[in-house]
mmCIF file of C-alpha atoms in Angstrom:
data_model
loop_
_atom_site.group_PDB
_atom_site.id
_atom_site.type_symbol
_atom_site.label_atom_id
_atom_site.label_comp_id
_atom_site.label_asym_id
_atom_site.label_seq_id
_atom_site.Cartn_x
_atom_site.Cartn_y
_atom_site.Cartn_z
ATOM 1 C CA MET P 160 90.169 214.924 200.145
ATOM 2 C CA GLN P 161 92.576 213.403 202.419
ATOM 3 C CA THR P 162 91.791 209.892 203.773
ATOM 4 C CA GLN P 163 92.378 208.543 207.535
ATOM 5 C CA PRO P 164 96.332 208.603 207.938
ATOM 6 C CA ILE P 165 97.882 205.200 207.930
ATOM 7 C CA ILE P 166 100.222 206.408 210.564
ATOM 8 C CA GLN P 167 99.821 209.721 212.843
ATOM 9 C CA CYS P 168 102.510 211.178 215.063
ATOM 10 C CA HIS P 169 101.449 214.225 217.121
ATOM 11 C CA GLN P 170 104.342 215.796 219.082
ATOM 12 C CA ILE P 171 106.467 212.721 219.661
ATOM 13 C CA VAL P 172 109.781 212.247 220.766
ATOM 14 C CA PRO P 173 111.347 208.653 221.211
ATOM 15 C CA ALA P 174 111.563 207.404 224.796
ATOM 16 C CA GLU P 175 114.839 205.118 223.975
ATOM 17 C CA LEU P 176 117.390 207.618 222.318
ATOM 18 C CA ALA P 177 121.085 206.738 223.584
ATOM 19 C CA PHE P 178 121.402 210.444 224.351
ATOM 20 C CA ASP P 179 119.637 213.200 226.191
ATOM 21 C CA TYR P 180 117.331 214.850 223.608
ATOM 22 C CA THR P 181 115.922 218.353 224.485
ATOM 23 C CA GLY P 182 115.085 219.156 220.950
ATOM 24 C CA ASN P 183 111.871 219.551 219.261
ATOM 25 C CA HIS P 184 109.138 217.126 218.961
ATOM 26 C CA LEU P 185 107.695 215.464 215.409
ATOM 27 C CA ASN P 186 104.180 215.575 213.821
ATOM 28 C CA LEU P 187 103.443 213.702 210.823
ATOM 29 C CA ALA P 188 100.657 211.895 209.107
ATOM 30 C CA LEU P 189 101.342 209.052 206.436
ATOM 31 C CA GLN P 190 98.717 209.213 203.641
ATOM 32 C CA PRO P 191 98.323 206.082 201.196
ATOM 33 C CA GLY P 192 100.977 206.154 198.324
ATOM 34 C CA GLN P 193 103.445 208.436 200.225
ATOM 35 C CA ILE P 194 107.152 207.960 200.932
ATOM 36 C CA ILE P 195 108.435 209.503 204.127
ATOM 37 C CA SER P 196 112.365 209.233 204.370
ATOM 38 C CA LEU P 197 114.450 209.563 207.702
ATOM 39 C CA ILE P 198 118.001 210.995 206.945
ATOM 40 C CA GLY P 199 120.525 212.261 209.077
ATOM 41 C CA PRO P 200 124.228 211.556 210.440
ATOM 42 C CA ASN P 201 124.879 208.501 212.415
ATOM 43 C CA TYR P 202 123.838 208.066 215.843
ATOM 44 C CA SER P 203 121.241 210.652 215.321
ATOM 45 C CA GLY P 204 118.422 208.342 216.713
ATOM 46 C CA LYS P 205 116.936 207.206 213.175
ATOM 47 C CA THR P 206 116.219 204.102 214.177
ATOM 48 C CA ASN P 207 114.425 205.103 217.464
ATOM 49 C CA TRP P 208 112.716 207.596 215.625
ATOM 50 C CA LEU P 209 111.445 205.014 212.985
ATOM 51 C CA ARG P 210 110.178 202.542 215.800
ATOM 52 C CA THR P 211 108.402 205.070 217.770
ATOM 53 C CA MET P 212 106.681 205.835 214.820
ATOM 54 C CA CYS P 213 104.946 202.714 213.952
ATOM 55 C CA GLY P 214 104.654 201.667 217.647
ATOM 56 C CA VAL P 215 107.320 199.463 218.198
ATOM 57 C CA GLU P 216 108.975 201.916 220.879
ATOM 58 C CA GLU P 217 107.116 204.010 223.458
ATOM 59 C CA ALA P 218 106.929 207.534 222.999
ATOM 60 C CA ALA P 219 108.467 209.845 225.756
ATOM 61 C CA ARG P 220 105.809 212.686 225.080
ATOM 62 C CA GLY P 221 103.379 212.853 222.376
ATOM 63 C CA HIS P 222 101.208 209.744 220.873
ATOM 64 C CA VAL P 223 101.005 207.532 217.811
ATOM 65 C CA SER P 224 98.064 206.342 216.081
ATOM 66 C CA LEU P 225 97.978 203.387 213.661
ATOM 67 C CA LEU P 226 94.687 203.369 211.261
ATOM 68 C CA GLY P 227 93.183 205.696 213.327
ATOM 69 C CA MET P 228 93.827 203.630 216.860
ATOM 70 C CA ASN P 229 95.975 205.578 219.335
ATOM 71 C CA THR P 230 98.537 202.899 220.597
ATOM 72 C CA ASP P 231 98.175 204.021 224.250
ATOM 73 C CA PHE P 232 94.944 202.609 224.075
ATOM 74 C CA MET P 233 95.119 199.327 221.814
ATOM 75 C CA ASP P 234 94.023 196.048 222.906
ATOM 76 C CA ALA P 235 95.758 192.764 221.240
ATOM 77 C CA ASP P 236 93.080 192.568 218.644
ATOM 78 C CA ASP P 237 94.192 195.986 217.599
ATOM 79 C CA TRP P 238 97.819 195.194 217.638
ATOM 80 C CA ALA P 239 96.868 192.271 215.458
ATOM 81 C CA THR P 240 95.179 194.344 212.882
ATOM 82 C CA ALA P 241 97.964 196.721 212.846
ATOM 83 C CA ARG P 242 100.588 194.174 212.369
ATOM 84 C CA THR P 243 98.715 193.059 209.111
ATOM 85 C CA ARG P 244 98.056 196.362 207.758
ATOM 86 C CA ILE P 245 101.842 197.592 208.600
ATOM 87 C CA GLY P 246 104.683 195.736 207.867
ATOM 88 C CA TYR P 247 108.024 196.449 209.881
ATOM 89 C CA ILE P 248 110.875 195.132 208.589
ATOM 90 C CA PRO P 249 114.008 195.934 211.217
ATOM 91 C CA PHE P 250 117.497 196.183 210.144
ATOM 92 C CA ASP P 251 118.459 193.181 211.960
ATOM 93 C CA PHE P 252 115.653 191.021 210.569
ATOM 94 C CA SER P 253 115.561 187.185 210.522
ATOM 95 C CA LEU P 254 113.971 184.438 208.649
ATOM 96 C CA LEU P 255 113.477 180.786 209.881
ATOM 97 C CA SER P 256 116.778 179.229 209.505
ATOM 98 C CA ALA P 257 115.222 175.620 208.983
ATOM 99 C CA ALA P 258 112.651 176.810 206.370
ATOM 100 C CA ASN P 259 112.982 177.562 202.561
ATOM 101 C CA SER P 260 112.174 180.809 200.894
ATOM 102 C CA ILE P 261 108.544 180.003 200.386
ATOM 103 C CA GLN P 262 107.997 178.587 203.715
ATOM 104 C CA ASN P 263 109.392 181.812 205.054
ATOM 105 C CA VAL P 264 107.209 184.128 202.923
ATOM 106 C CA VAL P 265 104.160 182.294 204.172
ATOM 107 C CA LEU P 266 104.706 182.151 207.700
ATOM 108 C CA ALA P 267 103.224 185.404 208.527
ATOM 109 C CA ALA P 268 99.861 185.061 206.397
ATOM 110 C CA ARG P 269 99.766 181.265 208.428
ATOM 111 C CA TYR P 270 99.888 183.025 211.417
ATOM 112 C CA HIS P 271 97.019 185.630 210.904
ATOM 113 C CA GLN P 272 95.007 182.908 209.174
ATOM 114 C CA ILE P 273 95.061 184.240 205.902
ATOM 115 C CA GLY P 274 94.198 182.149 202.904
ATOM 116 C CA ASN P 275 94.837 178.309 202.351
ATOM 117 C CA GLN P 276 97.886 176.521 201.980
ATOM 118 C CA ALA P 277 98.018 176.055 198.250
ATOM 119 C CA GLU P 278 96.829 179.961 197.383
ATOM 120 C CA LEU P 279 99.724 181.000 200.115
ATOM 121 C CA ALA P 280 102.286 178.995 198.132
ATOM 122 C CA ASP P 281 101.364 180.166 194.882
ATOM 123 C CA ARG P 282 101.167 183.965 196.052
ATOM 124 C CA ALA P 283 104.743 183.514 197.917
ATOM 125 C CA GLY P 284 106.057 182.132 194.669
ATOM 126 C CA GLU P 285 104.755 185.029 192.545
ATOM 127 C CA LEU P 286 106.331 187.601 194.955
ATOM 128 C CA LEU P 287 109.571 186.221 194.991
ATOM 129 C CA HIS P 288 109.835 185.771 191.275
ATOM 130 C CA GLN P 289 108.581 189.542 191.028
ATOM 131 C CA LEU P 290 111.612 190.646 193.479
ATOM 132 C CA ASP P 291 114.164 188.194 191.899
ATOM 133 C CA PRO P 292 113.356 185.743 189.157
ATOM 134 C CA GLN P 293 116.947 184.040 189.791
ATOM 135 C CA LEU P 294 116.146 183.305 193.546
ATOM 136 C CA ASP P 295 116.127 179.721 194.035
ATOM 137 C CA VAL P 296 113.096 179.358 196.311
ATOM 138 C CA ASN P 297 113.793 175.985 197.803
ATOM 139 C CA GLU P 298 116.926 176.918 199.379
ATOM 140 C CA LEU P 299 117.282 177.782 203.299
ATOM 141 C CA PRO P 300 118.143 181.098 204.107
ATOM 142 C CA ALA P 301 121.871 180.084 204.978
ATOM 143 C CA TYR P 302 122.334 179.314 201.365
ATOM 144 C CA LEU P 303 121.002 182.781 200.059
ATOM 145 C CA ARG P 304 123.040 186.336 199.955
ATOM 146 C CA LYS P 305 122.056 189.104 202.044
ATOM 147 C CA ASP P 306 120.212 190.984 199.531
ATOM 148 C CA GLN P 307 118.048 188.000 198.859
ATOM 149 C CA GLN P 308 117.204 187.061 202.362
ATOM 150 C CA TYR P 309 116.023 190.759 202.445
ATOM 151 C CA LYS P 310 113.577 190.285 199.432
ATOM 152 C CA VAL P 311 112.283 187.225 200.955
ATOM 153 C CA ALA P 312 111.702 189.563 204.219
ATOM 154 C CA ILE P 313 109.719 191.848 201.749
ATOM 155 C CA ALA P 314 107.740 189.273 200.231
ATOM 156 C CA ARG P 315 106.657 188.096 203.560
ATOM 157 C CA ALA P 316 105.666 191.555 204.645
ATOM 158 C CA LEU P 317 103.456 191.940 201.456
ATOM 159 C CA MET P 318 101.879 188.850 201.567
ATOM 160 C CA LEU P 319 99.492 190.365 204.210
ATOM 161 C CA GLU P 320 98.790 193.132 201.490
ATOM 162 C CA PRO P 321 99.672 195.760 203.899
ATOM 163 C CA LYS P 322 98.907 199.336 203.608
ATOM 164 C CA ALA P 323 102.509 200.553 204.635
ATOM 165 C CA LEU P 324 106.146 199.299 205.118
ATOM 166 C CA VAL P 325 108.192 200.605 207.850
ATOM 167 C CA LEU P 326 111.849 199.618 206.617
ATOM 168 C CA ASP P 327 115.035 200.367 208.336
ATOM 169 C CA SER P 328 117.934 201.131 205.825
ATOM 170 C CA PRO P 329 116.142 198.603 203.082
ATOM 171 C CA PHE P 330 119.067 199.139 200.650
ATOM 172 C CA ALA P 331 122.214 198.506 202.707
ATOM 173 C CA PHE P 332 122.655 195.034 201.442
ATOM 174 C CA PHE P 333 122.526 195.863 197.693
ATOM 175 C CA ASP P 334 124.916 196.640 195.131
ATOM 176 C CA SER P 335 124.177 199.712 192.982
ATOM 177 C CA LEU P 336 122.180 197.214 190.143
ATOM 178 C CA SER P 337 120.293 195.417 192.537
ATOM 179 C CA ARG P 338 119.388 198.302 194.635
ATOM 180 C CA GLN P 339 118.078 200.151 191.642
ATOM 181 C CA GLN P 340 115.899 196.912 191.052
ATOM 182 C CA LEU P 341 114.324 196.934 194.507
ATOM 183 C CA GLN P 342 113.690 200.635 194.545
ATOM 184 C CA ASP P 343 112.024 200.403 191.102
ATOM 185 C CA TYR P 344 110.122 197.659 192.538
ATOM 186 C CA LEU P 345 108.825 199.318 195.609
ATOM 187 C CA LEU P 346 108.261 202.559 193.759
ATOM 188 C CA ASP P 347 105.824 200.418 191.428
ATOM 189 C CA LYS P 348 104.093 199.406 194.664
ATOM 190 C CA VAL P 349 103.912 202.922 196.001
ATOM 191 C CA ALA P 350 102.126 203.976 192.821
ATOM 192 C CA GLN P 351 99.337 201.272 193.615
ATOM 193 C CA GLY P 352 98.781 202.726 196.967
ATOM 194 C CA LEU P 353 101.521 201.053 199.204
ATOM 195 C CA SER P 354 103.226 203.767 201.751
ATOM 196 C CA ILE P 355 106.708 203.552 202.579
ATOM 197 C CA VAL P 356 108.502 204.952 205.769
ATOM 198 C CA GLN P 357 111.837 204.508 205.689
ATOM 199 C CA ILE P 358 115.568 204.953 206.603
ATOM 200 C CA SER P 359 118.013 205.610 203.790
ATOM 201 C CA HIS P 360 121.408 206.959 202.860
ATOM 202 C CA ASP P 361 120.883 207.056 199.351
ATOM 203 C CA ILE P 362 120.242 210.764 199.369
ATOM 204 C CA PRO P 363 119.509 211.357 195.369
ATOM 205 C CA TYR P 364 116.675 208.303 195.951
ATOM 206 C CA VAL P 365 115.138 210.153 198.957
ATOM 207 C CA LEU P 366 115.356 213.624 197.154
ATOM 208 C CA ALA P 367 113.819 212.400 193.933
ATOM 209 C CA HIS P 368 110.900 210.073 195.607
ATOM 210 C CA SER P 369 110.012 211.072 199.101
ATOM 211 C CA SER P 370 107.075 213.226 200.038
ATOM 212 C CA GLN P 371 108.628 214.321 203.357
ATOM 213 C CA ILE P 372 111.938 213.901 204.353
ATOM 214 C CA ILE P 373 112.891 213.931 208.016
ATOM 215 C CA PHE P 374 116.342 215.105 209.286
ATOM 216 C CA THR P 375 117.327 213.715 212.602
ATOM 217 C CA HIS P 376 119.925 215.219 214.675
ATOM 218 C CA GLN P 377 120.989 214.664 218.311
ATOM 219 C CA ARG P 378 119.988 218.317 218.906
ATOM 220 C CA PHE P 379 116.858 218.482 216.682
ATOM 221 C CA VAL P 380 114.291 217.069 214.150
ATOM 222 C CA HIS P 381 113.172 218.892 211.189
ATOM 223 C CA THR P 382 110.554 217.940 208.694
ATOM 224 C CA PHE P 383 110.657 218.996 204.936
ATOM 225 C CA THR P 384 107.855 218.514 202.310
ATOM 226 C CA SER P 385 109.791 218.791 199.192
ATOM 227 C CA LYS P 386 113.356 218.245 197.937
ATOM 228 C CA GLN P 387 113.688 222.130 197.366
ATOM 229 C CA ALA P 388 112.587 223.005 200.870
ATOM 230 C CA ILE P 389 115.858 220.623 202.014
ATOM 231 C CA ILE P 390 118.240 221.872 199.548
ATOM 232 C CA ASP P 391 117.459 225.539 200.482
ATOM 233 C CA ALA P 392 117.568 224.542 204.345
ATOM 234 C CA ASP P 393 120.140 227.307 206.057
ATOM 235 C CA THR P 394 120.464 224.715 209.288
ATOM 236 C CA PRO P 395 124.553 224.284 208.963
ATOM 237 C CA GLU P 396 124.167 220.673 210.198
ATOM 238 C CA ILE P 397 121.721 219.769 207.285
ATOM 239 C CA ARG P 398 123.940 221.804 204.746
ATOM 240 C CA ASP P 399 126.831 219.668 206.043
ATOM 241 C CA TYR P 400 125.367 216.343 205.883
ATOM 242 C CA LEU P 401 123.893 216.987 202.195
ATOM 243 C CA ASN P 402 127.136 218.054 200.856
ATOM 244 C CA HIS P 403 129.226 215.257 202.527
#
């Protein structure tokens, strides 16, 4: 028996695409423990689709529900709830420049008044150690590598114990070894019930681990529910992309 979807999209099309889109709409339902991956050529609107799916951008048509709440009718309290349960990390994420890693990680939890200061600091340190035992938690962001900064952003989102993470190109800042380590960490979280919606250019990873794969193009969007389904797709644009 399926539970209430964490994110549900009904016939959506993003409003902020940088090109005229006359293609089909998108339906999806994100369940606990699923990975939904968006792939497609550059300039196909992947980020707009992702942001629309989680309510960051408005839809030109259709509607989005977060935790069962239609975003068209959500009030400030509803949005606060959604932000604690669905963590969004954009490609151009930012950290507080004057705060060290621990302070950055506890920031969102303190804003939402979750836990006391000592508990939050302990939890932040634990998350950072899990993500990168070599990371100096006392360093300011400017002295961390970009991949380490991203791990701080991941830890900050996980501090709120979200039901889902929405990630725009999460592995872009990593070399092959550190990328594999982060992928393994996130897959372990998924096995524990976390859901992930992500843009990824790592096709083997997407094919191996995604519950659904969404292929975006300037003329259409297609959803596949298995690795074999997208491999067998007879759409030339999809075949060319997978074989490039």
